PDB file of C-alpha atoms and ligand atoms in Angstrom:
ATOM      1  CA  MET A   1       6.365   4.245  12.840  1.00 73.00           C
ATOM      2  CA  GLY A   2       8.039   2.897   9.383  1.00 89.00           C
ATOM      3  CA  LYS A   3       8.355   5.148   6.547  1.00 94.00           C
ATOM      4  CA  LEU A   4       6.074   7.086   5.070  1.00 96.00           C
ATOM      5  CA  ALA A   5       4.787   6.885   1.754  1.00 97.00           C
ATOM      6  CA  ILE A   6       2.869   9.867  -0.253  1.00 96.00           C
ATOM      7  CA  ILE A   7       1.083   8.955  -3.653  1.00 96.00           C
ATOM      8  CA  GLY A   8       0.669  11.454  -5.897  1.00 90.00           C
ATOM      9  CA  GLY A   9      -2.881  11.251  -7.533  1.00 85.00           C
ATOM     10  CA  THR A  10      -3.222  13.571 -11.469  1.00 77.00           C
ATOM     11  CA  GLY A  11      -0.712  16.061 -11.933  1.00 75.00           C
ATOM     12  CA  VAL A  12       0.989  14.821  -8.576  1.00 77.00           C
ATOM     13  CA  TYR A  13       4.043  13.689 -10.938  1.00 74.00           C
ATOM     14  CA  SER A  14       6.934  13.942  -8.411  1.00 77.00           C
ATOM     15  CA  PRO A  15       8.753  14.139  -5.011  1.00 81.00           C
ATOM     16  CA  GLU A  16       9.515  17.702  -5.293  1.00 85.00           C
ATOM     17  CA  ILE A  17       9.504  17.968  -1.325  1.00 89.00           C
ATOM     18  CA  LEU A  18      11.635  14.949  -0.588  1.00 90.00           C
ATOM     19  CA  ALA A  19      15.784  15.467  -0.055  1.00 90.00           C
ATOM     20  CA  ASP A  20      18.053  12.433  -0.653  1.00 92.00           C
ATOM     21  CA  VAL A  21      15.993  11.001  -3.520  1.00 93.00           C
ATOM     22  CA  GLN A  22      16.992   7.731  -4.094  1.00 95.00           C
ATOM     23  CA  VAL A  23      15.392   5.583  -7.394  1.00 95.00           C
ATOM     24  CA  VAL A  24      14.400   2.286  -5.917  1.00 96.00           C
ATOM     25  CA  ALA A  25      12.529  -0.611  -8.036  1.00 96.00           C
ATOM     26  CA  VAL A  26      11.084  -3.155  -6.160  1.00 97.00           C
ATOM     27  CA  GLU A  27       9.340  -6.690  -6.951  1.00 97.00           C
ATOM     28  CA  THR A  28       6.573  -8.505  -6.212  1.00 97.00           C
ATOM     29  CA  PRO A  29       4.468 -11.338  -7.176  1.00 96.00           C
ATOM     30  CA  TYR A  30       2.015  -9.178  -9.299  1.00 95.00           C
ATOM     31  CA  GLY A  31       3.764  -7.865 -12.052  1.00 94.00           C
ATOM     32  CA  GLU A  32       6.220  -5.428 -13.001  1.00 92.00           C
ATOM     33  CA  PRO A  33       8.665  -4.189 -10.849  1.00 95.00           C
ATOM     34  CA  VAL A  34       7.433  -0.991  -9.273  1.00 95.00           C
ATOM     35  CA  THR A  35       9.553   1.817  -9.299  1.00 95.00           C
ATOM     36  CA  LEU A  36       9.170   4.170  -5.450  1.00 96.00           C
ATOM     37  CA  ARG A  37      11.620   7.517  -5.134  1.00 95.00           C
ATOM     38  CA  VAL A  38      12.339   7.914  -1.334  1.00 96.00           C
ATOM     39  CA  GLY A  39      13.714  10.534   0.016  1.00 96.00           C
ATOM     40  CA  THR A  40      13.254  12.286   2.946  1.00 94.00           C
ATOM     41  CA  TYR A  41      11.491  14.929   5.091  1.00 93.00           C
ATOM     42  CA  GLY A  42      12.682  16.624   8.381  1.00 91.00           C
ATOM     43  CA  SER A  43      13.160  13.412  10.310  1.00 92.00           C
ATOM     44  CA  HIS A  44      10.962  11.011   8.533  1.00 94.00           C
ATOM     45  CA  GLU A  45      12.010   8.840   6.322  1.00 95.00           C
ATOM     46  CA  VAL A  46       9.201   9.345   2.926  1.00 96.00           C
ATOM     47  CA  VAL A  47       8.472   7.156  -0.364  1.00 97.00           C
ATOM     48  CA  PHE A  48       7.293   8.900  -3.678  1.00 96.00           C
ATOM     49  CA  LEU A  49       4.651   6.769  -6.267  1.00 95.00           C
ATOM     50  CA  PRO A  50       2.976   8.394  -9.290  1.00 91.00           C
ATOM     51  CA  ARG A  51      -0.064   6.368  -9.244  1.00 88.00           C
ATOM     52  CA  HIS A  52      -1.111   6.629 -12.913  1.00 83.00           C
ATOM     53  CA  GLY A  53       2.660   6.868 -13.814  1.00 79.00           C
ATOM     54  CA  GLN A  54       5.733   9.746 -14.082  1.00 73.00           C
ATOM     55  CA  LYS A  55       3.595  10.909 -17.265  1.00 74.00           C
ATOM     56  CA  HIS A  56       0.424   9.602 -16.425  1.00 68.00           C
ATOM     57  CA  ILE A  57      -0.112   7.268 -19.020  1.00 84.00           C
ATOM     58  CA  LEU A  58      -1.731   4.547 -16.839  1.00 86.00           C
ATOM     59  CA  PRO A  59      -5.181   5.017 -16.806  1.00 91.00           C
ATOM     60  CA  PRO A  60      -6.913   4.437 -13.821  1.00 94.00           C
ATOM     61  CA  HIS A  61      -8.595   1.195 -14.622  1.00 94.00           C
ATOM     62  CA  LYS A  62      -5.095  -0.294 -15.900  1.00 93.00           C
ATOM     63  CA  VAL A  63      -3.375   1.273 -12.566  1.00 95.00           C
ATOM     64  CA  ASN A  64      -1.475  -1.931 -10.684  1.00 95.00           C
ATOM     65  CA  TYR A  65      -3.409  -1.247  -7.423  1.00 97.00           C
ATOM     66  CA  ARG A  66      -2.286  -5.029  -6.016  1.00 97.00           C
ATOM     67  CA  ALA A  67       2.067  -4.249  -6.713  1.00 96.00           C
ATOM     68  CA  ASN A  68       1.849  -0.655  -5.705  1.00 97.00           C
ATOM     69  CA  MET A  69       0.471  -1.419  -2.384  1.00 97.00           C
ATOM     70  CA  ALA A  70       2.722  -4.408  -2.143  1.00 97.00           C
ATOM     71  CA  ALA A  71       6.185  -2.243  -3.274  1.00 97.00           C
ATOM     72  CA  LEU A  72       5.248  -0.273  -0.470  1.00 97.00           C
ATOM     73  CA  LYS A  73       4.679  -2.816   2.372  1.00 97.00           C
ATOM     74  CA  LYS A  74       7.678  -4.204   1.311  1.00 97.00           C
ATOM     75  CA  ALA A  75       9.540  -1.096   1.497  1.00 97.00           C
ATOM     76  CA  GLY A  76       8.466  -0.557   4.929  1.00 97.00           C
ATOM     77  CA  VAL A  77       5.819   2.063   4.629  1.00 97.00           C
ATOM     78  CA  GLY A  78       3.854   2.393   7.967  1.00 95.00           C
ATOM     79  CA  LYS A  79       1.215   5.434   6.495  1.00 96.00           C
ATOM     80  CA  ILE A  80       0.006   6.816   3.460  1.00 97.00           C
ATOM     81  CA  PHE A  81      -0.993   9.930   2.225  1.00 97.00           C
ATOM     82  CA  ALA A  82      -2.664  10.108  -1.306  1.00 97.00           C
ATOM     83  CA  THR A  83      -3.914  12.752  -3.012  1.00 95.00           C
ATOM     84  CA  ALA A  84      -6.409  13.005  -5.393  1.00 96.00           C
ATOM     85  CA  ALA A  85      -8.379  14.937  -7.736  1.00 96.00           C
ATOM     86  CA  VAL A  86     -12.102  14.586  -7.670  1.00 97.00           C
ATOM     87  CA  GLY A  87     -15.114  15.875  -8.682  1.00 98.00           C
ATOM     88  CA  SER A  88     -18.245  17.149  -6.894  1.00 98.00           C
ATOM     89  CA  LEU A  89     -21.378  16.344  -6.007  1.00 98.00           C
ATOM     90  CA  ASN A  90     -21.592  18.995  -2.902  1.00 98.00           C
ATOM     91  CA  GLU A  91     -22.472  22.918  -3.973  1.00 96.00           C
ATOM     92  CA  GLU A  92     -20.463  23.397  -0.471  1.00 97.00           C
ATOM     93  CA  MET A  93     -17.617  21.586  -2.121  1.00 98.00           C
ATOM     94  CA  LYS A  94     -16.128  23.737  -4.966  1.00 96.00           C
ATOM     95  CA  PRO A  95     -13.871  23.307  -7.086  1.00 96.00           C
ATOM     96  CA  GLY A  96     -10.362  24.952  -5.826  1.00 96.00           C
ATOM     97  CA  HIS A  97     -11.321  22.859  -2.015  1.00 97.00           C
ATOM     98  CA  LEU A  98      -9.616  20.603  -0.158  1.00 98.00           C
ATOM     99  CA  ALA A  99     -11.845  17.633   0.924  1.00 98.00           C
ATOM    100  CA  PHE A 100     -10.859  14.784   3.623  1.00 98.00           C
ATOM    101  CA  LEU A 101     -11.565  11.071   2.915  1.00 98.00           C
ATOM    102  CA  ASP A 102     -14.004   8.914   5.676  1.00 97.00           C
ATOM    103  CA  GLN A 103     -15.883   6.846   3.533  1.00 98.00           C
ATOM    104  CA  PHE A 104     -15.972   5.741  -0.326  1.00 98.00           C
ATOM    105  CA  ILE A 105     -18.720   4.051  -2.033  1.00 98.00           C
ATOM    106  CA  ASP A 106     -17.830   1.349  -4.378  1.00 98.00           C
ATOM    107  CA  PHE A 107     -18.387   1.419  -8.531  1.00 97.00           C
ATOM    108  CA  THR A 108     -15.905   0.226  -9.423  1.00 97.00           C
ATOM    109  CA  ARG A 109     -15.898  -3.048 -11.637  1.00 95.00           C
ATOM    110  CA  GLY A 110     -13.521  -6.146 -12.994  1.00 87.00           C
ATOM    111  CA  ARG A 111     -10.579  -4.101 -10.625  1.00 96.00           C
ATOM    112  CA  GLU A 112      -7.845  -7.087  -8.659  1.00 95.00           C
ATOM    113  CA  GLY A 113      -8.879  -5.778  -5.346  1.00 95.00           C
ATOM    114  CA  THR A 114      -7.884  -7.645  -3.234  1.00 97.00           C
ATOM    115  CA  PHE A 115      -4.855 -10.061  -1.885  1.00 97.00           C
ATOM    116  CA  TYR A 116      -7.099 -12.883  -0.848  1.00 96.00           C
ATOM    117  CA  ASP A 117      -7.588 -14.639  -3.587  1.00 92.00           C
ATOM    118  CA  GLY A 118      -8.083 -17.385  -2.252  1.00 92.00           C
ATOM    119  CA  GLY A 119      -5.821 -20.760  -3.090  1.00 90.00           C
ATOM    120  CA  GLU A 120      -2.802 -20.841  -1.353  1.00 88.00           C
ATOM    121  CA  ALA A 121      -2.782 -16.592  -0.968  1.00 88.00           C
ATOM    122  CA  GLY A 122      -5.487 -17.657   2.194  1.00 91.00           C
ATOM    123  CA  VAL A 123      -9.059 -15.809   2.488  1.00 93.00           C
ATOM    124  CA  ALA A 124      -9.863 -12.867   4.607  1.00 92.00           C
ATOM    125  CA  HIS A 125     -12.606 -10.750   5.282  1.00 94.00           C
ATOM    126  CA  ILE A 126     -11.165  -6.686   6.601  1.00 94.00           C
ATOM    127  CA  ASP A 127     -13.725  -4.988   8.287  1.00 94.00           C
ATOM    128  CA  LEU A 128     -14.252  -1.370   6.348  1.00 95.00           C
ATOM    129  CA  THR A 129     -16.965   0.074   8.843  1.00 96.00           C
ATOM    130  CA  HIS A 130     -13.892   2.880   8.725  1.00 96.00           C
ATOM    131  CA  PRO A 131     -11.675   2.391   4.921  1.00 97.00           C
ATOM    132  CA  TYR A 132      -9.801   6.130   5.630  1.00 98.00           C
ATOM    133  CA  CYS A 133      -7.320   6.263   8.775  1.00 96.00           C
ATOM    134  CA  SER A 134      -9.380   8.777  11.468  1.00 95.00           C
ATOM    135  CA  GLN A 135      -5.140   9.544  13.344  1.00 95.00           C
ATOM    136  CA  LEU A 136      -3.867  10.775  10.114  1.00 96.00           C
ATOM    137  CA  ARG A 137      -7.711  12.502   8.902  1.00 97.00           C
ATOM    138  CA  ASP A 138      -7.399  14.969  12.085  1.00 96.00           C
ATOM    139  CA  LEU A 139      -3.817  15.237  11.433  1.00 96.00           C
ATOM    140  CA  LEU A 140      -4.989  16.845   8.108  1.00 97.00           C
ATOM    141  CA  ILE A 141      -7.798  18.931   9.382  1.00 98.00           C
ATOM    142  CA  LYS A 142      -5.207  20.615  11.548  1.00 97.00           C
ATOM    143  CA  ALA A 143      -2.369  21.139   9.265  1.00 97.00           C
ATOM    144  CA  ALA A 144      -5.675  22.904   6.749  1.00 97.00           C
ATOM    145  CA  GLY A 145      -7.035  24.537   9.924  1.00 96.00           C
ATOM    146  CA  GLU A 146      -3.487  25.608  10.809  1.00 95.00           C
ATOM    147  CA  ARG A 147      -2.267  27.041   7.703  1.00 95.00           C
ATOM    148  CA  ARG A 148      -6.733  28.363   6.238  1.00 95.00           C
ATOM    149  CA  ILE A 149      -6.875  26.147   3.476  1.00 95.00           C
ATOM    150  CA  PRO A 150     -10.151  25.763   2.119  1.00 93.00           C
ATOM    151  CA  HIS A 151     -10.972  23.260   2.871  1.00 97.00           C
ATOM    152  CA  HIS A 152     -13.786  19.486   4.293  1.00 98.00           C
ATOM    153  CA  PRO A 153     -13.122  17.613   7.577  1.00 98.00           C
ATOM    154  CA  GLY A 154     -15.015  14.919   5.975  1.00 98.00           C
ATOM    155  CA  ALA A 155     -16.771  13.567   2.366  1.00 98.00           C
ATOM    156  CA  VAL A 156     -18.147  10.632   0.863  1.00 98.00           C
ATOM    157  CA  TYR A 157     -16.671   9.958  -1.768  1.00 98.00           C
ATOM    158  CA  VAL A 158     -17.746   7.167  -5.263  1.00 98.00           C
ATOM    159  CA  CYS A 159     -15.139   4.915  -6.625  1.00 98.00           C
ATOM    160  CA  THR A 160     -16.170   4.549 -10.183  1.00 98.00           C
ATOM    161  CA  GLU A 161     -14.384   2.461 -13.500  1.00 97.00           C
ATOM    162  CA  GLY A 162     -13.705   5.201 -15.467  1.00 94.00           C
ATOM    163  CA  PRO A 163     -11.840   6.018 -17.631  1.00 95.00           C
ATOM    164  CA  ARG A 164     -15.137   8.045 -18.915  1.00 97.00           C
ATOM    165  CA  PHE A 165     -17.039  10.645 -17.031  1.00 96.00           C
ATOM    166  CA  GLU A 166     -19.714   9.642 -15.834  1.00 97.00           C
ATOM    167  CA  THR A 167     -23.423  10.444 -17.137  1.00 97.00           C
ATOM    168  CA  GLY A 168     -25.683  13.015 -15.903  1.00 96.00           C
ATOM    169  CA  ALA A 169     -27.901  10.539 -14.454  1.00 97.00           C
ATOM    170  CA  GLU A 170     -24.944   8.491 -12.950  1.00 98.00           C
ATOM    171  CA  ILE A 171     -23.975  11.420 -10.682  1.00 98.00           C
ATOM    172  CA  LYS A 172     -27.811  12.021  -9.640  1.00 98.00           C
ATOM    173  CA  MET A 173     -27.999   8.967  -8.481  1.00 98.00           C
ATOM    174  CA  PHE A 174     -24.573   8.824  -6.577  1.00 98.00           C
ATOM    175  CA  LYS A 175     -26.180  11.756  -4.744  1.00 98.00           C
ATOM    176  CA  ALA A 176     -28.967  10.696  -3.509  1.00 98.00           C
ATOM    177  CA  TRP A 177     -26.748   7.539  -1.824  1.00 97.00           C
ATOM    178  CA  GLY A 178     -25.622  10.443  -0.499  1.00 97.00           C
ATOM    179  CA  ALA A 179     -22.423  10.839  -2.433  1.00 98.00           C
ATOM    180  CA  ASP A 180     -20.189  14.094  -2.086  1.00 98.00           C
ATOM    181  CA  LEU A 181     -17.859  13.487  -4.009  1.00 98.00           C
ATOM    182  CA  VAL A 182     -16.701  11.152  -7.360  1.00 98.00           C
ATOM    183  CA  GLY A 183     -12.832   9.989  -9.159  1.00 98.00           C
ATOM    184  CA  MET A 184     -11.541   6.387 -10.038  1.00 97.00           C
ATOM    185  CA  THR A 185      -8.820   6.074  -8.026  1.00 96.00           C
ATOM    186  CA  ASN A 186      -9.337   4.764  -4.536  1.00 97.00           C
ATOM    187  CA  VAL A 187     -10.311   1.776  -4.929  1.00 98.00           C
ATOM    188  CA  PRO A 188      -9.292  -0.345  -3.950  1.00 97.00           C
ATOM    189  CA  GLU A 189      -5.937   1.551  -3.007  1.00 98.00           C
ATOM    190  CA  VAL A 190      -7.395   2.131   0.219  1.00 98.00           C
ATOM    191  CA  VAL A 191      -8.782  -1.539   0.537  1.00 98.00           C
ATOM    192  CA  LEU A 192      -5.653  -2.844  -0.198  1.00 98.00           C
ATOM    193  CA  ALA A 193      -3.639  -0.531   2.264  1.00 97.00           C
ATOM    194  CA  ARG A 194      -6.137  -1.683   5.496  1.00 97.00           C
ATOM    195  CA  GLU A 195      -5.513  -5.904   4.271  1.00 97.00           C
ATOM    196  CA  LEU A 196      -1.983  -5.093   4.849  1.00 97.00           C
ATOM    197  CA  GLY A 197      -2.121  -2.702   8.480  1.00 95.00           C
ATOM    198  CA  ILE A 198      -0.973   0.422   6.680  1.00 96.00           C
ATOM    199  CA  CYS A 199      -2.747   2.912   7.063  1.00 96.00           C
ATOM    200  CA  TYR A 200      -4.133   5.973   4.626  1.00 97.00           C
ATOM    201  CA  SER A 201      -5.668   8.487   4.426  1.00 98.00           C
ATOM    202  CA  THR A 202      -6.415  11.172   1.253  1.00 98.00           C
ATOM    203  CA  ILE A 203      -6.188  14.551   0.393  1.00 97.00           C
ATOM    204  CA  ALA A 204      -8.576  15.072  -2.090  1.00 97.00           C
ATOM    205  CA  LEU A 205      -8.723  18.304  -5.030  1.00 97.00           C
ATOM    206  CA  VAL A 206     -11.581  18.889  -6.246  1.00 97.00           C
ATOM    207  CA  THR A 207     -11.794  20.348  -9.618  1.00 97.00           C
ATOM    208  CA  ASN A 208     -14.981  20.082 -11.088  1.00 96.00           C
ATOM    209  CA  PHE A 209     -18.233  20.134 -10.480  1.00 97.00           C
ATOM    210  CA  ALA A 210     -19.495  16.369 -11.342  1.00 97.00           C
ATOM    211  CA  ALA A 211     -21.468  15.561 -14.758  1.00 97.00           C
ATOM    212  CA  GLY A 212     -24.883  17.514 -15.218  1.00 95.00           C
ATOM    213  CA  ILE A 213     -24.088  20.209 -11.712  1.00 95.00           C
ATOM    214  CA  SER A 214     -21.411  21.200 -14.030  1.00 90.00           C
ATOM    215  CA  PRO A 215     -22.776  23.619 -16.851  1.00 89.00           C
ATOM    216  CA  ALA A 216     -20.391  22.685 -18.976  1.00 90.00           C
ATOM    217  CA  PRO A 217     -18.617  19.218 -21.108  1.00 91.00           C
ATOM    218  CA  LEU A 218     -16.259  18.190 -18.551  1.00 93.00           C
ATOM    219  CA  THR A 219     -12.407  17.555 -19.567  1.00 93.00           C
ATOM    220  CA  HIS A 220      -9.065  16.250 -18.654  1.00 91.00           C
ATOM    221  CA  GLU A 221      -7.688  19.425 -19.734  1.00 92.00           C
ATOM    222  CA  GLU A 222      -9.707  21.260 -17.229  1.00 91.00           C
ATOM    223  CA  VAL A 223      -9.169  18.476 -14.003  1.00 92.00           C
ATOM    224  CA  LEU A 224      -5.148  19.387 -14.550  1.00 91.00           C
ATOM    225  CA  ASP A 225      -5.701  23.314 -15.163  1.00 93.00           C
ATOM    226  CA  VAL A 226      -7.385  23.228 -11.529  1.00 94.00           C
ATOM    227  CA  VAL A 227      -4.708  21.043 -10.264  1.00 93.00           C
ATOM    228  CA  ALA A 228      -2.072  22.727 -11.662  1.00 93.00           C
ATOM    229  CA  LYS A 229      -3.532  25.985  -9.847  1.00 95.00           C
ATOM    230  CA  ASN A 230      -4.072  24.727  -6.276  1.00 95.00           C
ATOM    231  CA  ILE A 231      -0.840  22.244  -6.228  1.00 94.00           C
ATOM    232  CA  GLY A 232       0.224  24.923  -3.465  1.00 94.00           C
ATOM    233  CA  HIS A 233      -1.879  23.633  -0.749  1.00 95.00           C
ATOM    234  CA  VAL A 234      -1.715  20.192  -1.272  1.00 95.00           C
ATOM    235  CA  ARG A 235       1.767  20.146  -0.740  1.00 93.00           C
ATOM    236  CA  THR A 236       1.487  22.843   2.073  1.00 95.00           C
ATOM    237  CA  VAL A 237      -0.990  20.465   4.177  1.00 96.00           C
ATOM    238  CA  LEU A 238       1.574  17.620   3.345  1.00 95.00           C
ATOM    239  CA  MET A 239       4.031  18.964   4.337  1.00 94.00           C
ATOM    240  CA  GLU A 240       2.359  20.347   7.906  1.00 95.00           C
ATOM    241  CA  SER A 241       0.593  17.093   8.213  1.00 96.00           C
ATOM    242  CA  MET A 242       4.179  15.436   7.996  1.00 95.00           C
ATOM    243  CA  GLN A 243       5.460  18.257  10.770  1.00 94.00           C
ATOM    244  CA  LEU A 244       2.720  17.029  12.574  1.00 94.00           C
ATOM    245  CA  LEU A 245       2.790  13.065  13.035  1.00 92.00           C
ATOM    246  CA  SER A 246       4.857  12.016  15.911  1.00 84.00           C
ATOM    247  CA  PRO A 247       5.695   8.534  16.227  1.00 76.00           C
ATOM    248  CA  ASP A 248       3.018   8.256  19.161  1.00 73.00           C
ATOM    249  CA  THR A 249       0.679   9.188  16.999  1.00 73.00           C
ATOM    250  CA  HIS A 250      -1.452   5.527  17.213  1.00 77.00           C
ATOM    251  CA  CYS A 251      -4.288   4.339  15.546  1.00 82.00           C
ATOM    252  CA  SER A 252      -6.904   1.535  15.031  1.00 80.00           C
ATOM    253  CA  CYS A 253      -6.197   0.701  11.164  1.00 84.00           C
ATOM    254  CA  GLN A 254      -5.884  -2.955  11.696  1.00 82.00           C
ATOM    255  CA  GLY A 255      -4.176  -5.603   9.044  1.00 88.00           C
ATOM    256  CA  ALA A 256      -5.801  -8.702   7.824  1.00 87.00           C
ATOM    257  CA  ARG A 257      -6.007 -11.823   9.083  1.00 85.00           C
ATOM    258  CA  PRO A 258      -6.096 -15.002   7.073  1.00 84.00           C
ATOM    259  CA  PHE A 259      -8.381 -17.919   8.053  1.00 80.00           C
ATOM    260  CA  ALA A 260      -8.102 -20.121   5.332  1.00 64.00           C
TER     261      ALA A 260
HETATM  262  N1  HPA B 301     -15.507  12.576 -12.390  1.00 81.61           N
HETATM  263  C1  HPA B 301     -14.705  11.048 -11.596  1.00 81.61           C
HETATM  264  N2  HPA B 301     -13.351  11.566 -11.529  1.00 81.61           N
HETATM  265  C2  HPA B 301     -12.654  12.950 -11.383  1.00 81.61           C
HETATM  266  C3  HPA B 301     -13.714  14.030 -12.143  1.00 81.61           C
HETATM  267  C4  HPA B 301     -15.875  13.672 -11.924  1.00 81.61           C
HETATM  268  O1  HPA B 301     -15.892  14.635 -12.298  1.00 81.61           O
HETATM  269  N3  HPA B 301     -13.217  14.886 -11.822  1.00 81.61           N
HETATM  270  C5  HPA B 301     -11.545  14.360 -11.732  1.00 81.61           C
HETATM  271  N4  HPA B 301     -11.652  13.564 -11.601  1.00 81.61           N
END
């Protein structure tokens, strides 16, 4: 089955639920070595990676997504649970709720979004009809249901470039497009995972209503505050999902097959 990974988003910077944690620096062809924390949770070997660095020093557009995902692959990771703080465009999805993403709309610009850049790297076009692993998402839904944690089993996420929050007009447009949630980090992370054939799922924690829906201006402090208050739910769903995960959890997440 390979190792599991937890990618910690905003407010999730340490692998508290893991035992026997060791720090490992992994070299990749994509720049600085990536520092991973490798430990155990029950019978699982689990790798923890805080997406923004341990002290949140990396803004979303500066995260080295390719290095991170290549390092997880090299460390033997087969399945990823990512966490993400998100704004909500959907009145039903309120601050403090969890949502398990099933689709995304990409509104990022200029990020390195593929391992297949042509030349020696080759060319590949992956299928992303269903970008998130449905098996892992089913586990998250079951875990949240069993623990009676307020959650939404599916949500359309729009990924913006950041680091600024959106304008009111952008949010109106995203809503008309069918988006439920907005954040700045799932793309290209989920795409790169699929290229590598790693199953990827996201536990999104709603921290605010999005610009123009919220009556007040948005602040990063508000986001951090709501994450801090609800981190227990995220942790519970993570732990329960890992307990529910068995070696015969199979899915159809296929990695890239370069043709040139
Ligand atoms: N917009 C973008 N990213 C976010 C938001 C938001 O409103 N809240 C938390 N992350």
